[in-house]
Amino acid sequence: MFERFTDRARRVVVLAQEEARLLNHNYIGTEHILLGLIHEGEGVAAKALESMGISLEAVRAQVEEIIGQGQQAPSGHIPFTPRAKKVLELSLREALQLGHNYIGTEHILLGLIREGEGVAAQVLVKLGADLPRVRQQVIQLLSGYQGKEPATSGGPQEGSPSGSLVLDQFGRTLTQAAR
């Protein structure tokens, strides 16, 4: 299921599991995925949420208010709830709909919004986020990156090593990594 996920998106899933453990929850729900998206801090999803004034602390506080802490720390594997699995499936649909062959943090956030009924959606609404507006913000951020790519010239963009601001911001140079 995670083969199309970017490194950041995979990190979000790992962070979601950590957030579930921190709250002593023995499942990974949409709320933990939302916490993972914000906790990751660098991807399009985190930037979109941050630009709307949604912080990790505020989301954590809302999750604790709605669900509370679990009784004891879970051990071993923590499964996804059916709703969280649906969000991950919807993230693939969102990616395909946008013509992307990868699943990034932005697609996971779009999946959370499209699902619209989980604890994550409730938390976003409680924090004053209008779900269609969050979606619009993500699309705007994505088109902002794409819009800065050269339209006609095939050469690298001025001041941009790869010629693509999206690659420069979210990619990594394999040559440097190999050194």
mmCIF file of C-alpha atoms in Angstrom, residues 1-161:
data_model
loop_
_atom_site.group_PDB
_atom_site.id
_atom_site.type_symbol
_atom_site.label_atom_id
_atom_site.label_comp_id
_atom_site.label_asym_id
_atom_site.label_seq_id
_atom_site.Cartn_x
_atom_site.Cartn_y
_atom_site.Cartn_z
ATOM 1 C CA MET A 1 0.000 0.000 0.000
ATOM 2 C CA PHE A 2 2.837 2.439 0.758
ATOM 3 C CA GLU A 3 4.964 1.890 -2.357
ATOM 4 C CA ARG A 4 3.770 5.137 -4.002
ATOM 5 C CA PHE A 5 4.270 7.182 -0.826
ATOM 6 C CA THR A 6 7.016 9.802 -0.807
ATOM 7 C CA ASP A 7 9.573 9.701 2.017
ATOM 8 C CA ARG A 8 7.698 12.524 3.737
ATOM 9 C CA ALA A 9 4.367 10.701 3.430
ATOM 10 C CA ARG A 10 5.932 7.549 4.903
ATOM 11 C CA ARG A 11 7.322 9.645 7.737
ATOM 12 C CA VAL A 12 3.786 10.945 8.377
ATOM 13 C CA VAL A 13 2.573 7.345 8.822
ATOM 14 C CA VAL A 14 5.425 6.611 11.262
ATOM 15 C CA LEU A 15 4.671 9.834 13.162
ATOM 16 C CA ALA A 16 0.956 8.926 13.245
ATOM 17 C CA GLN A 17 1.921 5.666 14.948
ATOM 18 C CA GLU A 18 4.130 7.573 17.425
ATOM 19 C CA GLU A 19 1.282 10.005 18.166
ATOM 20 C CA ALA A 20 -1.052 7.048 18.830
ATOM 21 C CA ARG A 21 1.531 5.596 21.246
ATOM 22 C CA LEU A 22 1.953 8.971 23.007
ATOM 23 C CA LEU A 23 -1.804 9.090 23.601
ATOM 24 C CA ASN A 24 -1.868 5.405 24.666
ATOM 25 C CA HIS A 25 -4.244 4.583 21.808
ATOM 26 C CA ASN A 26 -4.124 1.027 20.450
ATOM 27 C CA TYR A 27 -5.184 2.089 16.934
ATOM 28 C CA ILE A 28 -4.176 4.669 14.322
ATOM 29 C CA GLY A 29 -7.167 6.842 13.477
ATOM 30 C CA THR A 30 -7.633 9.863 11.245
ATOM 31 C CA GLU A 31 -6.703 12.083 14.195
ATOM 32 C CA HIS A 32 -3.280 10.431 14.451
ATOM 33 C CA ILE A 33 -2.747 10.875 10.703
ATOM 34 C CA LEU A 34 -3.574 14.583 11.098
ATOM 35 C CA LEU A 35 -1.121 14.832 14.003
ATOM 36 C CA GLY A 36 1.502 13.087 11.850
ATOM 37 C CA LEU A 37 0.921 15.528 8.968
ATOM 38 C CA ILE A 38 1.478 18.546 11.210
ATOM 39 C CA HIS A 39 4.307 16.939 13.205
ATOM 40 C CA GLU A 40 6.213 16.232 9.960
ATOM 41 C CA GLY A 41 6.426 19.997 9.535
ATOM 42 C CA GLU A 42 7.952 20.320 6.056
ATOM 43 C CA GLY A 43 5.527 18.955 3.474
ATOM 44 C CA VAL A 44 2.793 20.738 1.539
ATOM 45 C CA ALA A 45 0.169 19.522 4.052
ATOM 46 C CA ALA A 46 2.048 20.932 7.057
ATOM 47 C CA LYS A 47 2.590 24.235 5.255
ATOM 48 C CA ALA A 48 -1.093 24.472 4.277
ATOM 49 C CA LEU A 49 -2.253 23.771 7.846
ATOM 50 C CA GLU A 50 0.345 26.106 9.331
ATOM 51 C CA SER A 51 -0.752 28.911 6.976
ATOM 52 C CA MET A 52 -4.271 28.494 8.362
ATOM 53 C CA GLY A 53 -3.053 28.825 11.946
ATOM 54 C CA ILE A 54 -3.437 25.140 12.849
ATOM 55 C CA SER A 55 -0.692 24.013 15.228
ATOM 56 C CA LEU A 56 0.405 20.634 16.549
ATOM 57 C CA GLU A 57 -0.368 21.700 20.132
ATOM 58 C CA ALA A 58 -3.903 22.839 19.248
ATOM 59 C CA VAL A 59 -4.660 19.599 17.371
ATOM 60 C CA ARG A 60 -3.260 17.480 20.219
ATOM 61 C CA ALA A 61 -5.398 19.366 22.738
ATOM 62 C CA GLN A 62 -8.532 18.838 20.613
ATOM 63 C CA VAL A 63 -7.804 15.123 20.128
ATOM 64 C CA GLU A 64 -7.337 14.696 23.886
ATOM 65 C CA GLU A 65 -10.567 16.613 24.516
ATOM 66 C CA ILE A 66 -12.585 14.513 22.045
ATOM 67 C CA ILE A 67 -11.059 11.081 22.727
ATOM 68 C CA GLY A 68 -8.938 11.383 25.848
ATOM 69 C CA GLN A 69 -5.860 9.375 26.785
ATOM 70 C CA GLY A 70 -5.804 5.596 26.637
ATOM 71 C CA GLN A 71 -5.295 3.540 29.792
ATOM 72 C CA GLN A 72 -2.023 1.848 28.893
ATOM 73 C CA ALA A 73 0.650 2.099 26.227
ATOM 74 C CA PRO A 74 0.017 -0.221 23.277
ATOM 75 C CA SER A 75 2.607 -2.897 22.591
ATOM 76 C CA GLY A 76 3.646 -4.174 19.192
ATOM 77 C CA HIS A 77 1.823 -3.401 15.969
ATOM 78 C CA ILE A 78 -0.822 -0.670 16.036
ATOM 79 C CA PRO A 79 -3.507 -1.210 13.357
ATOM 80 C CA PHE A 80 -5.257 1.466 11.289
ATOM 81 C CA THR A 81 -8.965 2.011 11.880
ATOM 82 C CA PRO A 82 -11.200 1.306 8.856
ATOM 83 C CA ARG A 83 -11.743 5.076 8.499
ATOM 84 C CA ALA A 84 -7.977 5.752 8.509
ATOM 85 C CA LYS A 85 -7.513 3.044 5.837
ATOM 86 C CA LYS A 86 -10.213 4.751 3.787
ATOM 87 C CA VAL A 87 -8.336 8.066 4.094
ATOM 88 C CA LEU A 88 -5.171 6.412 2.769
ATOM 89 C CA GLU A 89 -7.149 4.940 -0.154
ATOM 90 C CA LEU A 90 -8.691 8.354 -0.827
ATOM 91 C CA SER A 91 -5.203 9.887 -0.829
ATOM 92 C CA LEU A 92 -4.339 7.632 -3.780
ATOM 93 C CA ARG A 93 -7.516 8.773 -5.567
ATOM 94 C CA GLU A 94 -6.633 12.403 -4.892
ATOM 95 C CA ALA A 95 -3.137 11.876 -6.310
ATOM 96 C CA LEU A 96 -4.477 10.198 -9.450
ATOM 97 C CA GLN A 97 -7.098 12.916 -9.883
ATOM 98 C CA LEU A 98 -4.320 15.528 -9.814
ATOM 99 C CA GLY A 99 -2.309 13.488 -12.322
ATOM 100 C CA HIS A 100 0.419 12.607 -9.813
ATOM 101 C CA ASN A 101 2.019 9.155 -9.736
ATOM 102 C CA TYR A 102 3.139 9.513 -6.113
ATOM 103 C CA ILE A 103 1.327 10.047 -2.822
ATOM 104 C CA GLY A 104 2.633 13.020 -0.867
ATOM 105 C CA THR A 105 1.554 14.638 2.378
ATOM 106 C CA GLU A 106 -0.751 16.906 0.371
ATOM 107 C CA HIS A 107 -2.691 13.905 -0.954
ATOM 108 C CA ILE A 108 -3.062 12.452 2.551
ATOM 109 C CA LEU A 109 -4.484 15.773 3.774
ATOM 110 C CA LEU A 110 -6.818 15.912 0.757
ATOM 111 C CA GLY A 111 -7.908 12.340 1.597
ATOM 112 C CA LEU A 112 -8.661 13.385 5.195
ATOM 113 C CA ILE A 113 -10.762 16.269 3.918
ATOM 114 C CA ARG A 114 -12.572 14.171 1.320
ATOM 115 C CA GLU A 115 -13.444 11.571 3.981
ATOM 116 C CA GLY A 116 -14.773 14.483 6.020
ATOM 117 C CA GLU A 117 -16.315 12.671 9.003
ATOM 118 C CA GLY A 118 -13.468 11.303 11.099
ATOM 119 C CA VAL A 119 -12.052 12.816 14.264
ATOM 120 C CA ALA A 120 -9.435 14.648 12.147
ATOM 121 C CA ALA A 121 -12.144 16.481 10.184
ATOM 122 C CA GLN A 122 -13.974 17.302 13.446
ATOM 123 C CA VAL A 123 -10.753 18.687 14.930
ATOM 124 C CA LEU A 124 -10.060 20.855 11.873
ATOM 125 C CA VAL A 125 -13.591 22.268 11.963
ATOM 126 C CA LYS A 126 -13.356 22.885 15.742
ATOM 127 C CA LEU A 127 -10.123 24.804 15.151
ATOM 128 C CA GLY A 128 -11.940 27.045 12.691
ATOM 129 C CA ALA A 129 -10.791 25.484 9.435
ATOM 130 C CA ASP A 130 -13.296 25.396 6.610
ATOM 131 C CA LEU A 131 -12.618 22.019 4.909
ATOM 132 C CA PRO A 132 -13.164 23.271 1.326
ATOM 133 C CA ARG A 133 -10.824 26.176 2.169
ATOM 134 C CA VAL A 134 -8.123 23.753 3.404
ATOM 135 C CA ARG A 135 -8.466 21.831 0.141
ATOM 136 C CA GLN A 136 -8.204 25.072 -1.818
ATOM 137 C CA GLN A 137 -5.082 26.053 0.145
ATOM 138 C CA VAL A 138 -3.386 22.728 -0.684
ATOM 139 C CA ILE A 139 -4.230 23.050 -4.394
ATOM 140 C CA GLN A 140 -3.028 26.655 -4.351
ATOM 141 C CA LEU A 141 0.298 25.656 -2.766
ATOM 142 C CA LEU A 142 0.725 22.883 -5.333
ATOM 143 C CA SER A 143 -0.071 25.134 -8.282
ATOM 144 C CA GLY A 144 2.202 27.788 -6.802
ATOM 145 C CA TYR A 145 5.121 25.377 -7.018
ATOM 146 C CA GLN A 146 4.144 24.192 -10.487
ATOM 147 C CA GLY A 147 3.389 27.733 -11.632
ATOM 148 C CA LYS A 148 6.986 28.733 -10.958
ATOM 149 C CA GLU A 149 8.354 26.147 -13.346
ATOM 150 C CA PRO A 150 9.504 27.468 -16.727
ATOM 151 C CA ALA A 151 6.700 27.383 -19.275
ATOM 152 C CA THR A 152 8.634 27.348 -22.546
ATOM 153 C CA SER A 153 12.333 26.958 -21.865
ATOM 154 C CA GLY A 154 13.629 23.466 -21.337
ATOM 155 C CA GLY A 155 16.656 24.622 -19.352
ATOM 156 C CA PRO A 156 16.986 24.952 -15.581
ATOM 157 C CA GLN A 157 15.237 27.885 -13.970
ATOM 158 C CA GLU A 158 17.417 30.758 -12.857
ATOM 159 C CA GLY A 159 18.575 30.196 -9.284
ATOM 160 C CA SER A 160 17.134 26.691 -9.241
ATOM 161 C CA PRO A 161 19.596 23.768 -9.537
#
